[in-house]
Amino acid sequence: MAENILEIKGLSAGLANEGEEILHGIDLQVGKGETHVLMGPNGAGKSTLGNVIMGSPVYKVSKGQILLEGGEITKDSVDARAKKGIFLSFQNPLEVPGLSMEAFLRNAIREKTGKPVKIFQFKKKIEETLKLLDMDASYVERDLNVGFSGGEKKKAEIFQLLLLEPKLAILDETDSGLDVDAVRTVSKGIEIFRQNGGTLLIITHSTRILDALTVDHTHVLVDGRIVKHGDGTLVDEINRGGYAKYIG
């Protein structure tokens, strides 16, 4: 059995400015190097769970614990969790005028490691990663996500994922709205991350992004509760029959 990188114990949470809970008693274990898929109907709380794991201040934990490699991070800030190795992709990545992707990544790596970035090695890693993903070098020179199409933003996030090399990547609807070519690029990046020993929690409605991946565990979230755990075959079952049998 893989050593757990993430453990969630009895987690309940909701919006910080409202009293109503969205997540109810979530228990989840993610082993190091595994690929987990979180599925469920719209409004089930999937994105909420991703944001709560990342420590978004928009949400408040009312019960339970979140542990990363055995250490509790339930009250840690977003930047503290990022430094400890958690990466969250967004459904709608923010635009940051005046900050190039290269500068953003250089600063992020310095914050993560606490050491100055070795420019030659950094540039070489950028070139290698652009080549792996078949992406144009202009991506890293442009302001972060500014003027990017939806597909470009998602590809840029996968590029960031490979440069930052987190311990745990939470990918929230990364394939949403992408054309075939963009899905191929994103899937390739995710597979590279996985091959390098990365751990994945993929939140998705669509399963196109899973075609090239081996899914170790699948979890079905309905009304803020995980109602079913299974292996990769559960994805196929849901594709055939939907969520009807889990609702009610």
GROMACS .gro file of C-alpha atoms in nm:
model
  248
    1MET     CA    1   0.000   0.000   0.000
    2ALA     CA    2   0.129   0.346  -0.095
    3GLU     CA    3   0.227   0.587   0.179
    4ASN     CA    4  -0.046   0.848   0.213
    5ILE     CA    5   0.046   1.195   0.095
    6LEU     CA    6  -0.300   1.338   0.173
    7GLU     CA    7  -0.543   1.238   0.444
    8ILE     CA    8  -0.879   1.400   0.502
    9LYS     CA    9  -1.059   1.301   0.821
   10GLY     CA   10  -1.423   1.388   0.893
   11LEU     CA   11  -1.401   1.714   0.700
   12SER     CA   12  -1.701   1.947   0.700
   13ALA     CA   13  -1.679   2.294   0.546
   14GLY     CA   14  -1.877   2.575   0.386
   15LEU     CA   15  -1.849   2.934   0.273
   16ALA     CA   16  -1.672   3.149   0.532
   17ASN     CA   17  -1.942   3.419   0.524
   18GLU     CA   18  -2.232   3.176   0.554
   19GLY     CA   19  -2.324   2.920   0.815
   20GLU     CA   20  -2.444   2.643   0.585
   21GLU     CA   21  -2.210   2.350   0.523
   22ILE     CA   22  -2.130   2.234   0.169
   23LEU     CA   23  -1.909   1.938   0.261
   24HIS     CA   24  -2.022   1.687   0.522
   25GLY     CA   25  -1.785   1.445   0.693
   26ILE     CA   26  -1.544   1.382   0.406
   27ASP     CA   27  -1.293   1.099   0.455
   28LEU     CA   28  -1.030   1.052   0.186
   29GLN     CA   29  -0.683   0.902   0.161
   30VAL     CA   30  -0.452   0.962  -0.135
   31GLY     CA   31  -0.136   0.752  -0.162
   32LYS     CA   32   0.191   0.890  -0.289
   33GLY     CA   33   0.220   0.854  -0.665
   34GLU     CA   34  -0.146   0.760  -0.712
   35THR     CA   35  -0.404   0.912  -0.946
   36HIS     CA   36  -0.744   0.975  -0.788
   37VAL     CA   37  -1.053   1.100  -0.971
   38LEU     CA   38  -1.334   1.290  -0.799
   39MET     CA   39  -1.661   1.286  -0.991
   40GLY     CA   40  -2.015   1.399  -0.921
   41PRO     CA   41  -2.307   1.601  -1.055
   42ASN     CA   42  -2.306   1.981  -1.073
   43GLY     CA   43  -2.323   2.144  -0.731
   44ALA     CA   44  -2.199   1.835  -0.548
   45GLY     CA   45  -1.911   2.023  -0.383
   46LYS     CA   46  -1.619   1.895  -0.591
   47SER     CA   47  -1.456   2.233  -0.652
   48THR     CA   48  -1.527   2.329  -0.291
   49LEU     CA   49  -1.326   2.028  -0.173
   50GLY     CA   50  -1.034   2.122  -0.398
   51ASN     CA   51  -1.036   2.479  -0.268
   52VAL     CA   52  -1.062   2.368   0.095
   53ILE     CA   53  -0.763   2.136   0.053
   54MET     CA   54  -0.570   2.433  -0.091
   55GLY     CA   55  -0.679   2.654   0.201
   56SER     CA   56  -0.890   2.913   0.017
   57PRO     CA   57  -1.008   3.180   0.266
   58VAL     CA   58  -1.344   3.182   0.088
   59TYR     CA   59  -1.421   2.860   0.275
   60LYS     CA   60  -1.419   2.769   0.643
   61VAL     CA   61  -1.359   2.426   0.793
   62SER     CA   62  -1.608   2.354   1.070
   63LYS     CA   63  -1.497   2.000   1.153
   64GLY     CA   64  -1.223   1.755   1.070
   65GLN     CA   65  -0.858   1.755   0.965
   66ILE     CA   66  -0.644   1.779   0.653
   67LEU     CA   67  -0.300   1.618   0.671
   68LEU     CA   68  -0.015   1.636   0.419
   69GLU     CA   69   0.247   1.365   0.463
   70GLY     CA   70   0.119   1.311   0.818
   71GLY     CA   71   0.141   1.675   0.926
   72GLU     CA   72  -0.177   1.872   0.988
   73ILE     CA   73  -0.234   2.165   0.751
   74THR     CA   74  -0.599   2.239   0.832
   75LYS     CA   75  -0.523   2.592   0.949
   76ASP     CA   76  -0.234   2.667   0.713
   77SER     CA   77  -0.257   2.957   0.467
   78VAL     CA   78  -0.268   2.904   0.090
   79ASP     CA   79   0.096   3.008   0.046
   80ALA     CA   80   0.208   2.780   0.328
   81ARG     CA   81   0.036   2.484   0.162
   82ALA     CA   82   0.186   2.575  -0.175
   83LYS     CA   83   0.533   2.582  -0.021
   84LYS     CA   84   0.467   2.238   0.127
   85GLY     CA   85   0.391   2.103  -0.220
   86ILE     CA   86   0.020   2.141  -0.308
   87PHE     CA   87  -0.078   2.274  -0.651
   88LEU     CA   88  -0.433   2.367  -0.751
   89SER     CA   89  -0.538   2.442  -1.106
   90PHE     CA   90  -0.846   2.660  -1.148
   91GLN     CA   91  -1.152   2.629  -1.370
   92ASN     CA   92  -1.099   2.994  -1.466
   93PRO     CA   93  -0.732   3.096  -1.413
   94LEU     CA   94  -0.681   3.461  -1.319
   95GLU     CA   95  -0.509   3.714  -1.543
   96VAL     CA   96  -0.214   3.901  -1.389
   97PRO     CA   97  -0.115   4.207  -1.598
   98GLY     CA   98   0.247   4.316  -1.566
   99LEU     CA   99   0.380   3.979  -1.449
  100SER     CA  100   0.523   3.743  -1.709
  101MET     CA  101   0.482   3.370  -1.664
  102GLU     CA  102   0.860   3.335  -1.646
  103ALA     CA  103   0.884   3.590  -1.364
  104PHE     CA  104   0.590   3.429  -1.184
  105LEU     CA  105   0.750   3.086  -1.199
  106ARG     CA  106   1.091   3.215  -1.093
  107ASN     CA  107   0.936   3.382  -0.788
  108ALA     CA  108   0.723   3.078  -0.707
  109ILE     CA  109   1.021   2.842  -0.718
  110ARG     CA  110   1.225   3.077  -0.499
  111GLU     CA  111   0.942   3.094  -0.245
  112LYS     CA  112   0.898   2.718  -0.249
  113THR     CA  113   1.266   2.631  -0.205
  114GLY     CA  114   1.379   2.933  -0.003
  115LYS     CA  115   1.684   2.956  -0.228
  116PRO     CA  116   1.787   3.178  -0.520
  117VAL     CA  117   1.691   3.038  -0.859
  118LYS     CA  118   1.985   2.924  -1.072
  119ILE     CA  119   1.902   3.104  -1.395
  120PHE     CA  120   2.085   2.872  -1.635
  121GLN     CA  121   1.914   2.562  -1.494
  122PHE     CA  122   1.580   2.743  -1.481
  123LYS     CA  123   1.603   2.849  -1.847
  124LYS     CA  124   1.704   2.498  -1.949
  125LYS     CA  125   1.408   2.349  -1.764
  126ILE     CA  126   1.174   2.595  -1.935
  127GLU     CA  127   1.310   2.502  -2.279
  128GLU     CA  128   1.283   2.129  -2.209
  129THR     CA  129   0.926   2.160  -2.081
  130LEU     CA  130   0.812   2.376  -2.372
  131LYS     CA  131   0.951   2.112  -2.607
  132LEU     CA  132   0.782   1.827  -2.421
  133LEU     CA  133   0.445   2.001  -2.446
  134ASP     CA  134   0.506   2.132  -2.798
  135MET     CA  135   0.435   2.486  -2.678
  136ASP     CA  136   0.566   2.810  -2.826
  137ALA     CA  137   0.835   2.998  -2.631
  138SER     CA  138   0.620   3.313  -2.638
  139TYR     CA  139   0.403   3.162  -2.362
  140VAL     CA  140   0.660   3.235  -2.093
  141GLU     CA  141   0.723   3.589  -2.215
  142ARG     CA  142   0.358   3.701  -2.206
  143ASP     CA  143   0.185   3.845  -1.901
  144LEU     CA  144   0.037   3.563  -1.695
  145ASN     CA  145  -0.286   3.450  -1.866
  146VAL     CA  146  -0.349   3.799  -2.011
  147GLY     CA  147  -0.516   3.764  -2.351
  148PHE     CA  148  -0.488   3.384  -2.334
  149SER     CA  149  -0.771   3.175  -2.474
  150GLY     CA  150  -0.931   2.920  -2.244
  151GLY     CA  151  -0.718   2.645  -2.392
  152GLU     CA  152  -0.400   2.851  -2.362
  153LYS     CA  153  -0.471   2.917  -1.995
  154LYS     CA  154  -0.514   2.547  -1.924
  155LYS     CA  155  -0.198   2.457  -2.113
  156ALA     CA  156  -0.013   2.730  -1.923
  157GLU     CA  157  -0.125   2.575  -1.594
  158ILE     CA  158   0.011   2.236  -1.696
  159PHE     CA  159   0.337   2.405  -1.793
  160GLN     CA  160   0.347   2.561  -1.444
  161LEU     CA  161   0.274   2.221  -1.291
  162LEU     CA  162   0.578   2.066  -1.457
  163LEU     CA  163   0.806   2.355  -1.361
  164LEU     CA  164   0.694   2.372  -0.997
  165GLU     CA  165   0.698   1.993  -0.943
  166PRO     CA  166   0.454   1.981  -0.650
  167LYS     CA  167   0.398   1.674  -0.436
  168LEU     CA  168   0.020   1.682  -0.492
  169ALA     CA  169  -0.161   1.836  -0.789
  170ILE     CA  170  -0.535   1.904  -0.769
  171LEU     CA  171  -0.669   1.960  -1.119
  172ASP     CA  172  -1.016   2.116  -1.125
  173GLU     CA  173  -1.200   2.068  -1.457
  174THR     CA  174  -0.870   2.109  -1.643
  175ASP     CA  175  -1.022   1.974  -1.964
  176SER     CA  176  -1.336   2.191  -1.952
  177GLY     CA  177  -1.407   2.361  -2.285
  178LEU     CA  178  -1.085   2.246  -2.451
  179ASP     CA  179  -1.057   2.144  -2.814
  180VAL     CA  180  -0.898   1.814  -2.914
  181ASP     CA  181  -0.546   1.955  -2.956
  182ALA     CA  182  -0.552   2.131  -2.619
  183VAL     CA  183  -0.679   1.817  -2.445
  184ARG     CA  184  -0.392   1.625  -2.603
  185THR     CA  185  -0.135   1.876  -2.472
  186VAL     CA  186  -0.287   1.886  -2.125
  187SER     CA  187  -0.313   1.507  -2.107
  188LYS     CA  188   0.049   1.471  -2.213
  189GLY     CA  189   0.164   1.708  -1.939
  190ILE     CA  190  -0.038   1.528  -1.676
  191GLU     CA  191   0.106   1.194  -1.787
  192ILE     CA  192   0.461   1.335  -1.764
  193PHE     CA  193   0.386   1.458  -1.412
  194ARG     CA  194   0.253   1.116  -1.318
  195GLN     CA  195   0.553   0.934  -1.469
  196ASN     CA  196   0.783   1.155  -1.260
  197GLY     CA  197   0.616   1.029  -0.943
  198GLY     CA  198   0.358   1.306  -0.900
  199THR     CA  199   0.033   1.249  -0.712
  200LEU     CA  200  -0.293   1.357  -0.874
  201LEU     CA  201  -0.645   1.440  -0.759
  202ILE     CA  202  -0.844   1.510  -1.075
  203ILE     CA  203  -1.184   1.679  -1.042
  204THR     CA  204  -1.381   1.633  -1.362
  205HIS     CA  205  -1.716   1.595  -1.534
  206SER     CA  206  -1.565   1.484  -1.863
  207THR     CA  207  -1.340   1.180  -1.885
  208ARG     CA  208  -1.149   1.275  -2.201
  209ILE     CA  209  -0.850   1.377  -1.993
  210LEU     CA  210  -0.841   1.033  -1.829
  211ASP     CA  211  -0.802   0.835  -2.151
  212ALA     CA  212  -0.421   0.831  -2.134
  213LEU     CA  213  -0.401   0.781  -1.757
  214THR     CA  214  -0.419   0.485  -1.524
  215VAL     CA  215  -0.674   0.575  -1.257
  216ASP     CA  216  -0.603   0.411  -0.922
  217HIS     CA  217  -0.910   0.528  -0.730
  218THR     CA  218  -1.241   0.696  -0.814
  219HIS     CA  219  -1.466   0.877  -0.568
  220VAL     CA  220  -1.824   0.991  -0.626
  221LEU     CA  221  -1.934   1.308  -0.445
  222VAL     CA  222  -2.306   1.385  -0.412
  223ASP     CA  223  -2.454   1.664  -0.198
  224GLY     CA  224  -2.124   1.720  -0.019
  225ARG     CA  225  -2.072   1.355   0.075
  226ILE     CA  226  -1.857   1.085  -0.081
  227VAL     CA  227  -2.112   0.815  -0.155
  228LYS     CA  228  -1.896   0.568  -0.345
  229HIS     CA  229  -1.529   0.468  -0.366
  230GLY     CA  230  -1.394   0.246  -0.640
  231ASP     CA  231  -1.111   0.183  -0.882
  232GLY     CA  232  -1.075   0.305  -1.240
  233THR     CA  233  -1.368   0.092  -1.358
  234LEU     CA  234  -1.605   0.317  -1.162
  235VAL     CA  235  -1.536   0.592  -1.418
  236ASP     CA  236  -1.668   0.365  -1.694
  237GLU     CA  237  -1.970   0.273  -1.484
  238ILE     CA  238  -2.062   0.639  -1.435
  239ASN     CA  239  -2.011   0.709  -1.805
  240ARG     CA  240  -2.266   0.439  -1.882
  241GLY     CA  241  -2.523   0.502  -1.611
  242GLY     CA  242  -2.466   0.851  -1.476
  243TYR     CA  243  -2.522   0.951  -1.114
  244ALA     CA  244  -2.891   0.864  -1.078
  245LYS     CA  245  -2.831   0.558  -0.860
  246TYR     CA  246  -2.628   0.768  -0.611
  247ILE     CA  247  -2.879   1.052  -0.580
  248GLY     CA  248  -3.173   1.043  -0.346
   0.00000   0.00000   0.00000
